[in-house]
């Protein structure tokens, strides 16, 4: 779902400021994980996952936007768009290192997450657009060990289309005015 303010125009924005993304787990995620035999996810574990997810999100978006020629900045100016992202309903398998058992855990898919983003003018603070999109990993009938590298790769695969969609949207706005 995408909503844009009537008359919103993104063509003036050459630079972007991405705020720290909010990361929120699916309701009762910790409780549901801890009901599995041999799993013990603490609040500290959840904080580590949130931090890692936020860092990955910023890495994915930074690389994609810079690839499109956009500069990231902390400055507020007429050519700066504020991107305020959130990853909601994060539902992933528990990385093996958090399991109490010595044996590994396996799953057929990574899980799911919902992206929510708001775009604001950096000078006025006006909300220009917002979008919401849920992504789920595919179930390909193969079992994968729930290792941190596997989970990170799968999370990246779910985040990359969002970053590409933002860059392409900014590119379309640029082209509509003939700007470079």
PDB file of C-alpha atoms in Angstrom:
ATOM      1  CA  UNK A   1       0.000   0.000   0.000  1.00  0.00           C
ATOM      2  CA  UNK A   2       1.280   3.433  -0.898  1.00  0.00           C
ATOM      3  CA  UNK A   3      -0.186   6.788   0.045  1.00  0.00           C
ATOM      4  CA  UNK A   4       1.090  10.128  -1.214  1.00  0.00           C
ATOM      5  CA  UNK A   5      -0.144  13.540  -0.155  1.00  0.00           C
ATOM      6  CA  UNK A   6      -2.075  15.189  -2.981  1.00  0.00           C
ATOM      7  CA  UNK A   7       0.410  17.245  -4.980  1.00  0.00           C
ATOM      8  CA  UNK A   8       3.426  15.664  -3.282  1.00  0.00           C
ATOM      9  CA  UNK A   9       6.506  16.052  -5.462  1.00  0.00           C
ATOM     10  CA  UNK A  10       9.737  14.188  -4.719  1.00  0.00           C
ATOM     11  CA  UNK A  11      11.681  15.605  -7.655  1.00  0.00           C
ATOM     12  CA  UNK A  12      13.505  18.260  -5.607  1.00  0.00           C
ATOM     13  CA  UNK A  13      15.167  15.719  -3.320  1.00  0.00           C
ATOM     14  CA  UNK A  14      18.739  14.777  -4.219  1.00  0.00           C
ATOM     15  CA  UNK A  15      19.852  13.809  -0.734  1.00  0.00           C
ATOM     16  CA  UNK A  16      18.255  11.600   1.872  1.00  0.00           C
ATOM     17  CA  UNK A  17      18.422  11.242   5.621  1.00  0.00           C
ATOM     18  CA  UNK A  18      17.470   7.755   6.823  1.00  0.00           C
ATOM     19  CA  UNK A  19      16.496   7.660  10.482  1.00  0.00           C
ATOM     20  CA  UNK A  20      17.291   4.671  12.675  1.00  0.00           C
ATOM     21  CA  UNK A  21      14.712   2.044  11.731  1.00  0.00           C
ATOM     22  CA  UNK A  22      12.238   0.845  14.312  1.00  0.00           C
ATOM     23  CA  UNK A  23      12.365  -2.954  14.552  1.00  0.00           C
ATOM     24  CA  UNK A  24       9.398  -4.734  16.138  1.00  0.00           C
ATOM     25  CA  UNK A  25       8.797  -8.450  16.473  1.00  0.00           C
ATOM     26  CA  UNK A  26       5.537 -10.181  15.682  1.00  0.00           C
ATOM     27  CA  UNK A  27       3.244 -10.148  18.710  1.00  0.00           C
ATOM     28  CA  UNK A  28       4.167 -12.948  21.131  1.00  0.00           C
ATOM     29  CA  UNK A  29       7.247 -13.909  19.069  1.00  0.00           C
ATOM     30  CA  UNK A  30       9.435 -14.471  22.136  1.00  0.00           C
ATOM     31  CA  UNK A  31       6.780 -16.508  23.923  1.00  0.00           C
ATOM     32  CA  UNK A  32       6.149 -18.638  20.820  1.00  0.00           C
ATOM     33  CA  UNK A  33       9.878 -19.251  20.305  1.00  0.00           C
ATOM     34  CA  UNK A  34      10.389 -20.211  23.935  1.00  0.00           C
ATOM     35  CA  UNK A  35       7.603 -22.803  23.710  1.00  0.00           C
ATOM     36  CA  UNK A  36       9.790 -24.784  21.330  1.00  0.00           C
ATOM     37  CA  UNK A  37      11.816 -27.504  23.009  1.00  0.00           C
ATOM     38  CA  UNK A  38      15.366 -26.414  23.748  1.00  0.00           C
ATOM     39  CA  UNK A  39      14.882 -22.736  22.941  1.00  0.00           C
ATOM     40  CA  UNK A  40      15.455 -19.917  25.399  1.00  0.00           C
ATOM     41  CA  UNK A  41      15.215 -16.421  23.907  1.00  0.00           C
ATOM     42  CA  UNK A  42      15.852 -13.638  26.404  1.00  0.00           C
ATOM     43  CA  UNK A  43      15.027  -9.947  26.104  1.00  0.00           C
ATOM     44  CA  UNK A  44      18.764  -9.384  25.632  1.00  0.00           C
ATOM     45  CA  UNK A  45      18.702 -11.790  22.652  1.00  0.00           C
ATOM     46  CA  UNK A  46      15.785  -9.858  21.171  1.00  0.00           C
ATOM     47  CA  UNK A  47      17.682  -6.586  21.564  1.00  0.00           C
ATOM     48  CA  UNK A  48      20.682  -8.107  19.735  1.00  0.00           C
ATOM     49  CA  UNK A  49      18.430  -9.256  16.889  1.00  0.00           C
ATOM     50  CA  UNK A  50      16.823  -5.801  16.658  1.00  0.00           C
ATOM     51  CA  UNK A  51      20.229  -4.119  16.538  1.00  0.00           C
ATOM     52  CA  UNK A  52      21.472  -6.506  13.856  1.00  0.00           C
ATOM     53  CA  UNK A  53      18.278  -6.027  11.813  1.00  0.00           C
ATOM     54  CA  UNK A  54      18.554  -2.221  12.018  1.00  0.00           C
ATOM     55  CA  UNK A  55      22.220  -2.331  10.940  1.00  0.00           C
ATOM     56  CA  UNK A  56      21.376  -4.644   8.036  1.00  0.00           C
ATOM     57  CA  UNK A  57      18.490  -2.424   6.980  1.00  0.00           C
ATOM     58  CA  UNK A  58      20.692   0.676   6.930  1.00  0.00           C
ATOM     59  CA  UNK A  59      23.389  -1.184   4.993  1.00  0.00           C
ATOM     60  CA  UNK A  60      20.930  -2.451   2.354  1.00  0.00           C
ATOM     61  CA  UNK A  61      19.272   0.946   1.876  1.00  0.00           C
ATOM     62  CA  UNK A  62      22.531   2.905   1.903  1.00  0.00           C
ATOM     63  CA  UNK A  63      24.077   0.721  -0.801  1.00  0.00           C
ATOM     64  CA  UNK A  64      20.999   0.838  -3.026  1.00  0.00           C
ATOM     65  CA  UNK A  65      20.483   4.597  -2.732  1.00  0.00           C
ATOM     66  CA  UNK A  66      24.164   5.396  -3.266  1.00  0.00           C
ATOM     67  CA  UNK A  67      24.064   3.120  -6.327  1.00  0.00           C
ATOM     68  CA  UNK A  68      21.340   5.453  -7.642  1.00  0.00           C
ATOM     69  CA  UNK A  69      23.531   8.494  -7.073  1.00  0.00           C
ATOM     70  CA  UNK A  70      21.774   9.717  -3.941  1.00  0.00           C
ATOM     71  CA  UNK A  71      23.825  11.203  -1.155  1.00  0.00           C
ATOM     72  CA  UNK A  72      22.952  10.390   2.443  1.00  0.00           C
ATOM     73  CA  UNK A  73      23.177  13.224   4.933  1.00  0.00           C
ATOM     74  CA  UNK A  74      22.237  14.296   8.450  1.00  0.00           C
ATOM     75  CA  UNK A  75      21.682  17.857   7.240  1.00  0.00           C
ATOM     76  CA  UNK A  76      18.275  19.487   6.810  1.00  0.00           C
ATOM     77  CA  UNK A  77      17.875  21.412   3.576  1.00  0.00           C
ATOM     78  CA  UNK A  78      15.372  21.912   0.756  1.00  0.00           C
ATOM     79  CA  UNK A  79      16.878  19.009  -1.220  1.00  0.00           C
ATOM     80  CA  UNK A  80      16.847  16.539   1.711  1.00  0.00           C
ATOM     81  CA  UNK A  81      14.130  13.942   2.146  1.00  0.00           C
ATOM     82  CA  UNK A  82      13.745  12.240   5.518  1.00  0.00           C
ATOM     83  CA  UNK A  83      13.117   8.509   5.280  1.00  0.00           C
ATOM     84  CA  UNK A  84      11.622   7.160   8.520  1.00  0.00           C
ATOM     85  CA  UNK A  85      11.511   3.323   8.242  1.00  0.00           C
ATOM     86  CA  UNK A  86      10.186   0.522  10.409  1.00  0.00           C
ATOM     87  CA  UNK A  87      10.365  -3.248  10.154  1.00  0.00           C
ATOM     88  CA  UNK A  88       7.236  -4.589  11.818  1.00  0.00           C
ATOM     89  CA  UNK A  89       5.932  -8.064  12.637  1.00  0.00           C
ATOM     90  CA  UNK A  90       9.431  -9.543  12.375  1.00  0.00           C
ATOM     91  CA  UNK A  91       8.963 -13.300  12.508  1.00  0.00           C
ATOM     92  CA  UNK A  92      12.194 -15.245  12.078  1.00  0.00           C
ATOM     93  CA  UNK A  93      13.536 -18.568  13.288  1.00  0.00           C
ATOM     94  CA  UNK A  94      15.786 -18.359  16.326  1.00  0.00           C
ATOM     95  CA  UNK A  95      19.466 -18.431  15.361  1.00  0.00           C
ATOM     96  CA  UNK A  96      21.144 -21.656  16.511  1.00  0.00           C
ATOM     97  CA  UNK A  97      23.455 -19.803  18.854  1.00  0.00           C
ATOM     98  CA  UNK A  98      20.426 -18.869  20.981  1.00  0.00           C
ATOM     99  CA  UNK A  99      19.173 -22.423  21.350  1.00  0.00           C
ATOM    100  CA  UNK A 100      19.870 -24.173  24.602  1.00  0.00           C
ATOM    101  CA  UNK A 101      20.361 -27.510  22.869  1.00  0.00           C
ATOM    102  CA  UNK A 102      23.641 -28.522  21.232  1.00  0.00           C
ATOM    103  CA  UNK A 103      21.974 -29.827  18.088  1.00  0.00           C
ATOM    104  CA  UNK A 104      21.059 -27.395  15.345  1.00  0.00           C
ATOM    105  CA  UNK A 105      17.554 -26.332  14.448  1.00  0.00           C
ATOM    106  CA  UNK A 106      16.291 -26.308  10.903  1.00  0.00           C
ATOM    107  CA  UNK A 107      13.469 -24.686   8.974  1.00  0.00           C
ATOM    108  CA  UNK A 108      12.173 -24.533   5.412  1.00  0.00           C
ATOM    109  CA  UNK A 109      11.893 -20.768   5.278  1.00  0.00           C
ATOM    110  CA  UNK A 110      13.172 -17.626   6.905  1.00  0.00           C
ATOM    111  CA  UNK A 111       9.896 -16.101   8.017  1.00  0.00           C
ATOM    112  CA  UNK A 112       8.366 -12.732   7.306  1.00  0.00           C
ATOM    113  CA  UNK A 113       8.501  -9.017   8.020  1.00  0.00           C
ATOM    114  CA  UNK A 114       6.496  -5.935   7.158  1.00  0.00           C
ATOM    115  CA  UNK A 115       8.108  -2.727   5.947  1.00  0.00           C
ATOM    116  CA  UNK A 116       6.561   0.592   6.850  1.00  0.00           C
ATOM    117  CA  UNK A 117       8.170   3.812   5.669  1.00  0.00           C
ATOM    118  CA  UNK A 118       7.264   7.485   5.878  1.00  0.00           C
ATOM    119  CA  UNK A 119       8.839  10.202   3.726  1.00  0.00           C
ATOM    120  CA  UNK A 120       9.062  13.743   5.112  1.00  0.00           C
ATOM    121  CA  UNK A 121      10.325  17.079   3.854  1.00  0.00           C
ATOM    122  CA  UNK A 122      13.329  17.852   6.051  1.00  0.00           C
ATOM    123  CA  UNK A 123      12.663  21.585   6.312  1.00  0.00           C
ATOM    124  CA  UNK A 124       8.928  21.655   6.947  1.00  0.00           C
ATOM    125  CA  UNK A 125       8.420  18.227   8.473  1.00  0.00           C
ATOM    126  CA  UNK A 126       5.469  17.644   6.131  1.00  0.00           C
ATOM    127  CA  UNK A 127       4.570  14.007   5.550  1.00  0.00           C
ATOM    128  CA  UNK A 128       4.782  13.472   1.779  1.00  0.00           C
ATOM    129  CA  UNK A 129       4.193   9.740   1.406  1.00  0.00           C
ATOM    130  CA  UNK A 130       4.037   6.460   3.266  1.00  0.00           C
ATOM    131  CA  UNK A 131       4.078   2.821   2.262  1.00  0.00           C
ATOM    132  CA  UNK A 132       3.404  -0.557   3.824  1.00  0.00           C
ATOM    133  CA  UNK A 133       4.469  -3.914   2.380  1.00  0.00           C
ATOM    134  CA  UNK A 134       4.708  -7.422   3.823  1.00  0.00           C
ATOM    135  CA  UNK A 135       7.328  -9.872   2.564  1.00  0.00           C
ATOM    136  CA  UNK A 136       7.611 -13.576   3.269  1.00  0.00           C
ATOM    137  CA  UNK A 137      10.384 -15.930   2.341  1.00  0.00           C
ATOM    138  CA  UNK A 138       9.510 -18.748   0.030  1.00  0.00           C
ATOM    139  CA  UNK A 139       9.126 -22.318   1.182  1.00  0.00           C
ATOM    140  CA  UNK A 140      11.151 -24.393  -1.257  1.00  0.00           C
ATOM    141  CA  UNK A 141      10.885 -27.731   0.565  1.00  0.00           C
ATOM    142  CA  UNK A 142      14.581 -27.752   1.546  1.00  0.00           C
ATOM    143  CA  UNK A 143      15.622 -27.602   5.166  1.00  0.00           C
ATOM    144  CA  UNK A 144      18.177 -24.979   6.191  1.00  0.00           C
ATOM    145  CA  UNK A 145      20.093 -24.684   9.418  1.00  0.00           C
ATOM    146  CA  UNK A 146      19.004 -21.599  11.324  1.00  0.00           C
ATOM    147  CA  UNK A 147      22.472 -20.104  11.447  1.00  0.00           C
ATOM    148  CA  UNK A 148      23.061 -16.370  11.776  1.00  0.00           C
ATOM    149  CA  UNK A 149      24.580 -16.154   8.249  1.00  0.00           C
ATOM    150  CA  UNK A 150      21.543 -17.914   6.734  1.00  0.00           C
ATOM    151  CA  UNK A 151      19.093 -15.677   8.577  1.00  0.00           C
ATOM    152  CA  UNK A 152      21.063 -12.555   7.621  1.00  0.00           C
ATOM    153  CA  UNK A 153      21.120 -13.569   3.915  1.00  0.00           C
ATOM    154  CA  UNK A 154      17.388 -14.223   3.947  1.00  0.00           C
ATOM    155  CA  UNK A 155      16.634 -10.924   5.713  1.00  0.00           C
ATOM    156  CA  UNK A 156      18.756  -9.098   3.128  1.00  0.00           C
ATOM    157  CA  UNK A 157      16.789 -10.800   0.332  1.00  0.00           C
ATOM    158  CA  UNK A 158      13.544  -9.540   1.857  1.00  0.00           C
ATOM    159  CA  UNK A 159      14.847  -5.980   2.396  1.00  0.00           C
ATOM    160  CA  UNK A 160      16.511  -5.440  -0.994  1.00  0.00           C
ATOM    161  CA  UNK A 161      13.250  -5.063  -2.989  1.00  0.00           C
ATOM    162  CA  UNK A 162      12.139  -2.324  -0.596  1.00  0.00           C
ATOM    163  CA  UNK A 163      15.369  -0.392  -1.055  1.00  0.00           C
ATOM    164  CA  UNK A 164      15.153  -0.834  -4.818  1.00  0.00           C
ATOM    165  CA  UNK A 165      11.524   0.355  -4.833  1.00  0.00           C
ATOM    166  CA  UNK A 166      12.499   3.538  -2.961  1.00  0.00           C
ATOM    167  CA  UNK A 167      15.401   4.216  -5.320  1.00  0.00           C
ATOM    168  CA  UNK A 168      13.254   3.610  -8.408  1.00  0.00           C
ATOM    169  CA  UNK A 169      10.529   5.863  -7.028  1.00  0.00           C
ATOM    170  CA  UNK A 170      13.080   8.621  -6.465  1.00  0.00           C
ATOM    171  CA  UNK A 171      14.481   8.020  -9.979  1.00  0.00           C
ATOM    172  CA  UNK A 172      10.991   8.347 -11.513  1.00  0.00           C
ATOM    173  CA  UNK A 173      10.446  11.626  -9.684  1.00  0.00           C
ATOM    174  CA  UNK A 174      13.809  12.876 -10.974  1.00  0.00           C
ATOM    175  CA  UNK A 175      12.958  11.913 -14.565  1.00  0.00           C
ATOM    176  CA  UNK A 176       9.600  13.640 -14.475  1.00  0.00           C
ATOM    177  CA  UNK A 177      11.333  16.981 -14.092  1.00  0.00           C
ATOM    178  CA  UNK A 178      14.254  16.150 -16.363  1.00  0.00           C
ATOM    179  CA  UNK A 179      16.753  16.554 -13.497  1.00  0.00           C
ATOM    180  CA  UNK A 180      19.879  14.398 -13.215  1.00  0.00           C
TER     181      UNK A 180
END
